[in-house]
């Protein structure tokens, strides 16, 4: 019997009618394990650290870089931004930084862009290792939400993780994005679970809570548990009704 995954809530998609810092209290009241959000700019990071500590929640993650990784001409800027955000994350006890590839760069071929992503992550991986911060590379679907994204397929993302070969660089597997891009969710997760550092969930279509679309989340979570995954599952969806009820339904799926 393996431990169940833990649950985190994205503060940019749920409880958004509340003041930002108060959303943490809402999550704590429901019994989730952690919180995460997107870009840290203009967020009260020290207040997040203090409130998560006070409510016994984990500061699970935030976005680590807004500079695209695909353009080798922007390499130094991306490296500097990632190093700065790694330092910030360590200072506020944020465990993970979410990193996307950025847009396709028309001035460079596919291999050059791929190599640029690998190079930048290789360069900052020692910084992440020293700080104890995980870098989570996230593929995004190009069919519905992010038509400009270079990295969309999980297979390519796993290849990048393998090339970087750092214990602090893993894939963020977003079930919503990968269902749109490629499907085959359970087999892909189980075959690559050692390279998965975090999982995001939302149903398809609509990016709403599990149970509103075509995905069988009961089986997906069972598949994760069978594979021994005991990391975080992040609720990155917009609820069709009550945010609290939507989160509670996911907690029930996890057996909490």
Short mmCIF file of C-alpha atoms in Angstrom, two decimals:
data_model
loop_
_atom_site.label_atom_id
_atom_site.label_comp_id
_atom_site.label_asym_id
_atom_site.label_seq_id
_atom_site.Cartn_x
_atom_site.Cartn_y
_atom_site.Cartn_z
CA UNK A 1 0.00 0.00 0.00
CA UNK A 2 1.53 3.31 -1.05
CA UNK A 3 0.95 6.75 0.40
CA UNK A 4 -1.69 8.78 -1.39
CA UNK A 5 -0.68 11.89 -3.30
CA UNK A 6 -1.08 15.21 -1.51
CA UNK A 7 -3.37 17.95 -2.78
CA UNK A 8 -2.50 21.54 -3.59
CA UNK A 9 -4.73 24.34 -4.85
CA UNK A 10 -3.85 26.97 -7.44
CA UNK A 11 -4.70 30.35 -5.93
CA UNK A 12 -5.03 31.90 -9.39
CA UNK A 13 -7.95 29.68 -10.40
CA UNK A 14 -9.83 29.00 -7.15
CA UNK A 15 -11.19 31.24 -4.38
CA UNK A 16 -10.37 34.27 -6.51
CA UNK A 17 -13.23 36.30 -4.97
CA UNK A 18 -11.22 36.38 -1.74
CA UNK A 19 -8.23 38.59 -1.00
CA UNK A 20 -5.15 36.75 -2.23
CA UNK A 21 -3.61 35.95 1.14
CA UNK A 22 -6.99 34.88 2.57
CA UNK A 23 -7.30 32.18 -0.09
CA UNK A 24 -4.70 30.24 1.89
CA UNK A 25 -7.05 30.14 4.88
CA UNK A 26 -9.86 28.82 2.67
CA UNK A 27 -7.60 26.00 1.53
CA UNK A 28 -6.57 25.18 5.09
CA UNK A 29 -10.20 25.04 6.20
CA UNK A 30 -10.90 22.41 3.53
CA UNK A 31 -7.98 20.24 4.58
CA UNK A 32 -5.76 20.47 1.50
CA UNK A 33 -2.01 20.11 1.90
CA UNK A 34 -0.54 23.04 0.02
CA UNK A 35 -0.99 26.01 -2.27
CA UNK A 36 0.60 27.20 -5.49
CA UNK A 37 0.16 30.05 -7.93
CA UNK A 38 1.49 31.46 -11.17
CA UNK A 39 3.87 34.39 -11.54
CA UNK A 40 5.34 35.68 -8.26
CA UNK A 41 5.56 39.31 -9.39
CA UNK A 42 3.49 41.57 -7.13
CA UNK A 43 2.63 38.65 -4.84
CA UNK A 44 3.24 39.08 -1.09
CA UNK A 45 5.73 36.23 -0.89
CA UNK A 46 6.79 36.73 2.71
CA UNK A 47 3.13 36.90 3.72
CA UNK A 48 2.50 33.67 1.81
CA UNK A 49 5.38 32.04 3.65
CA UNK A 50 4.05 33.20 7.02
CA UNK A 51 0.43 32.26 6.31
CA UNK A 52 1.26 28.80 4.97
CA UNK A 53 3.44 28.15 8.02
CA UNK A 54 0.69 29.37 10.34
CA UNK A 55 -1.91 27.12 8.70
CA UNK A 56 0.45 24.13 8.39
CA UNK A 57 0.29 24.17 4.58
CA UNK A 58 3.16 23.72 2.14
CA UNK A 59 4.14 26.49 -0.26
CA UNK A 60 4.18 24.06 -3.17
CA UNK A 61 5.16 26.18 -6.15
CA UNK A 62 5.07 29.22 -8.39
CA UNK A 63 6.24 30.11 -11.89
CA UNK A 64 10.00 30.41 -12.14
CA UNK A 65 10.65 32.24 -15.39
CA UNK A 66 8.79 34.44 -17.87
CA UNK A 67 11.67 34.60 -20.36
CA UNK A 68 11.39 31.94 -23.07
CA UNK A 69 14.02 29.20 -23.03
CA UNK A 70 13.93 28.51 -26.76
CA UNK A 71 15.91 31.50 -28.01
CA UNK A 72 19.66 31.09 -27.48
CA UNK A 73 20.04 34.84 -27.94
CA UNK A 74 18.04 35.31 -24.71
CA UNK A 75 20.00 32.67 -22.82
CA UNK A 76 21.71 34.99 -20.34
CA UNK A 77 18.44 36.72 -19.49
CA UNK A 78 16.67 33.40 -18.85
CA UNK A 79 19.54 32.07 -16.73
CA UNK A 80 19.65 35.25 -14.66
CA UNK A 81 15.90 35.23 -14.11
CA UNK A 82 15.85 31.57 -13.10
CA UNK A 83 18.76 32.00 -10.70
CA UNK A 84 17.07 34.98 -9.09
CA UNK A 85 13.76 33.13 -8.71
CA UNK A 86 15.49 30.03 -7.32
CA UNK A 87 17.07 32.23 -4.66
CA UNK A 88 13.72 33.84 -3.90
CA UNK A 89 11.95 30.47 -3.71
CA UNK A 90 14.47 29.12 -1.24
CA UNK A 91 14.11 32.24 0.91
CA UNK A 92 10.33 31.83 1.22
CA UNK A 93 10.27 28.02 1.53
CA UNK A 94 8.71 27.48 -1.90
CA UNK A 95 9.47 23.89 -2.91
CA UNK A 96 9.03 24.05 -6.70
CA UNK A 97 9.37 26.43 -9.61
CA UNK A 98 7.26 25.85 -12.71
CA UNK A 99 9.17 26.40 -15.95
CA UNK A 100 7.65 26.44 -19.43
CA UNK A 101 9.66 26.38 -22.64
CA UNK A 102 8.26 29.62 -23.98
CA UNK A 103 7.12 30.20 -27.56
CA UNK A 104 8.53 28.71 -30.71
CA UNK A 105 11.29 30.94 -31.99
CA UNK A 106 10.86 31.34 -35.74
CA UNK A 107 14.44 32.49 -36.24
CA UNK A 108 15.80 29.12 -35.07
CA UNK A 109 15.14 25.52 -36.04
CA UNK A 110 13.56 22.90 -33.79
CA UNK A 111 16.83 21.31 -32.68
CA UNK A 112 18.40 24.66 -31.82
CA UNK A 113 15.40 25.52 -29.66
CA UNK A 114 15.45 22.10 -27.98
CA UNK A 115 19.17 22.42 -27.28
CA UNK A 116 18.61 25.90 -25.85
CA UNK A 117 16.06 24.59 -23.35
CA UNK A 118 18.45 21.81 -22.31
CA UNK A 119 21.38 24.20 -22.04
CA UNK A 120 19.55 26.71 -19.83
CA UNK A 121 18.20 24.03 -17.49
CA UNK A 122 21.63 22.39 -17.33
CA UNK A 123 23.16 25.73 -16.41
CA UNK A 124 20.78 26.47 -13.53
CA UNK A 125 20.33 22.89 -12.26
CA UNK A 126 23.29 23.18 -9.84
CA UNK A 127 21.72 26.34 -8.39
CA UNK A 128 18.45 24.45 -7.85
CA UNK A 129 20.29 21.53 -6.28
CA UNK A 130 22.15 23.79 -3.87
CA UNK A 131 18.95 25.64 -2.93
CA UNK A 132 16.83 22.50 -2.62
CA UNK A 133 14.30 23.85 -5.12
CA UNK A 134 12.77 21.61 -7.79
CA UNK A 135 12.45 22.91 -11.36
CA UNK A 136 9.30 21.56 -13.00
CA UNK A 137 9.27 21.67 -16.80
CA UNK A 138 5.69 21.88 -18.05
CA UNK A 139 4.49 21.04 -21.59
CA UNK A 140 1.44 23.05 -22.67
CA UNK A 141 -1.19 22.15 -25.24
CA UNK A 142 -1.06 24.10 -28.50
CA UNK A 143 -4.52 23.13 -29.80
CA UNK A 144 -6.65 25.14 -27.36
CA UNK A 145 -4.75 27.34 -24.91
CA UNK A 146 -1.13 27.96 -25.94
CA UNK A 147 -0.75 27.83 -29.74
CA UNK A 148 2.66 29.48 -29.51
CA UNK A 149 4.27 26.97 -27.12
CA UNK A 150 7.38 25.12 -28.23
CA UNK A 151 7.03 22.24 -25.77
CA UNK A 152 3.70 20.46 -25.95
CA UNK A 153 4.39 16.71 -25.85
CA UNK A 154 5.33 14.88 -22.67
CA UNK A 155 7.76 12.61 -24.54
CA UNK A 156 9.88 15.60 -25.52
CA UNK A 157 9.68 16.91 -21.97
CA UNK A 158 10.88 13.59 -20.56
CA UNK A 159 13.76 13.60 -23.05
CA UNK A 160 14.80 17.04 -21.79
CA UNK A 161 14.60 15.88 -18.17
CA UNK A 162 16.81 12.90 -19.06
CA UNK A 163 19.38 15.09 -20.81
CA UNK A 164 19.61 17.51 -17.91
CA UNK A 165 19.91 14.53 -15.54
CA UNK A 166 19.48 16.43 -12.28
CA UNK A 167 17.53 15.25 -9.23
CA UNK A 168 16.08 18.77 -9.06
CA UNK A 169 14.67 18.87 -12.62
CA UNK A 170 11.46 16.95 -13.27
CA UNK A 171 8.37 17.16 -15.48
CA UNK A 172 5.16 18.82 -14.42
CA UNK A 173 2.59 16.53 -16.01
CA UNK A 174 -0.61 18.49 -16.58
CA UNK A 175 -3.37 15.98 -17.30
CA UNK A 176 -5.54 18.62 -18.97
CA UNK A 177 -2.81 19.70 -21.39
CA UNK A 178 -1.71 16.16 -22.18
CA UNK A 179 -5.22 14.84 -22.76
CA UNK A 180 -5.66 17.50 -25.43
CA UNK A 181 -2.20 16.91 -26.88
CA UNK A 182 -1.80 13.15 -26.83
CA UNK A 183 -4.07 11.20 -24.47
CA UNK A 184 -2.82 7.87 -23.08
CA UNK A 185 -2.65 9.48 -19.64
CA UNK A 186 -2.35 6.51 -17.26
CA UNK A 187 0.21 4.52 -19.25
CA UNK A 188 2.36 7.61 -19.79
CA UNK A 189 2.31 8.52 -16.11
CA UNK A 190 3.05 5.00 -14.93
CA UNK A 191 5.86 4.44 -17.43
CA UNK A 192 7.56 7.73 -16.54
CA UNK A 193 6.62 8.23 -12.89
CA UNK A 194 10.25 8.61 -11.76
CA UNK A 195 10.56 11.67 -14.00
CA UNK A 196 7.31 13.29 -12.81
CA UNK A 197 7.70 15.89 -10.07
CA UNK A 198 4.19 17.31 -9.96
CA UNK A 199 0.77 16.72 -11.51
CA UNK A 200 -1.90 19.26 -12.46
CA UNK A 201 -5.53 18.30 -12.96
CA UNK A 202 -8.55 19.73 -14.77
CA UNK A 203 -11.15 18.07 -16.96
CA UNK A 204 -11.49 18.19 -20.74
CA UNK A 205 -13.15 20.08 -22.34
CA UNK A 206 -13.54 23.30 -20.38
CA UNK A 207 -10.67 23.09 -17.88
CA UNK A 208 -13.18 22.65 -15.07
CA UNK A 209 -13.18 20.32 -12.06
CA UNK A 210 -12.86 16.54 -12.42
CA UNK A 211 -16.18 14.94 -13.27
CA UNK A 212 -17.32 17.62 -15.70
CA UNK A 213 -15.69 16.19 -18.81
CA UNK A 214 -14.32 13.11 -20.52
CA UNK A 215 -11.53 12.09 -18.13
CA UNK A 216 -11.94 9.28 -15.60
CA UNK A 217 -10.10 10.86 -12.70
CA UNK A 218 -10.88 8.03 -10.31
CA UNK A 219 -8.84 5.71 -12.52
CA UNK A 220 -6.12 8.31 -13.14
CA UNK A 221 -5.56 8.81 -9.41
CA UNK A 222 -5.64 5.05 -8.85
CA UNK A 223 -3.03 4.74 -11.58
CA UNK A 224 -0.82 7.31 -9.88
CA UNK A 225 -1.14 5.55 -6.54
CA UNK A 226 -0.42 2.16 -8.14
CA UNK A 227 2.76 3.65 -9.64
CA UNK A 228 3.86 4.83 -6.19
CA UNK A 229 3.38 8.53 -6.80
CA UNK A 230 3.22 10.37 -3.48
CA UNK A 231 3.88 13.92 -4.66
CA UNK A 232 1.43 16.75 -5.12
CA UNK A 233 -1.62 16.88 -7.35
CA UNK A 234 -2.48 20.50 -8.09
CA UNK A 235 -6.05 21.70 -8.63
CA UNK A 236 -5.55 24.06 -11.57
CA UNK A 237 -9.13 24.31 -12.72
CA UNK A 238 -12.04 26.72 -12.57
CA UNK A 239 -15.06 25.30 -10.80
CA UNK A 240 -18.43 25.28 -12.52
CA UNK A 241 -20.14 25.84 -9.18
CA UNK A 242 -18.81 26.19 -5.66
CA UNK A 243 -15.02 26.26 -5.42
CA UNK A 244 -15.18 24.56 -2.03
CA UNK A 245 -17.38 21.74 -3.33
CA UNK A 246 -15.07 21.19 -6.30
CA UNK A 247 -12.00 20.89 -4.07
CA UNK A 248 -13.87 18.65 -1.63
CA UNK A 249 -14.76 16.32 -4.50
CA UNK A 250 -11.08 15.95 -5.36
CA UNK A 251 -10.25 15.26 -1.72
CA UNK A 252 -12.82 12.47 -1.82
CA UNK A 253 -11.11 11.01 -4.89
CA UNK A 254 -7.89 10.95 -2.89
CA UNK A 255 -9.64 9.26 0.01
CA UNK A 256 -9.15 12.25 2.34
#
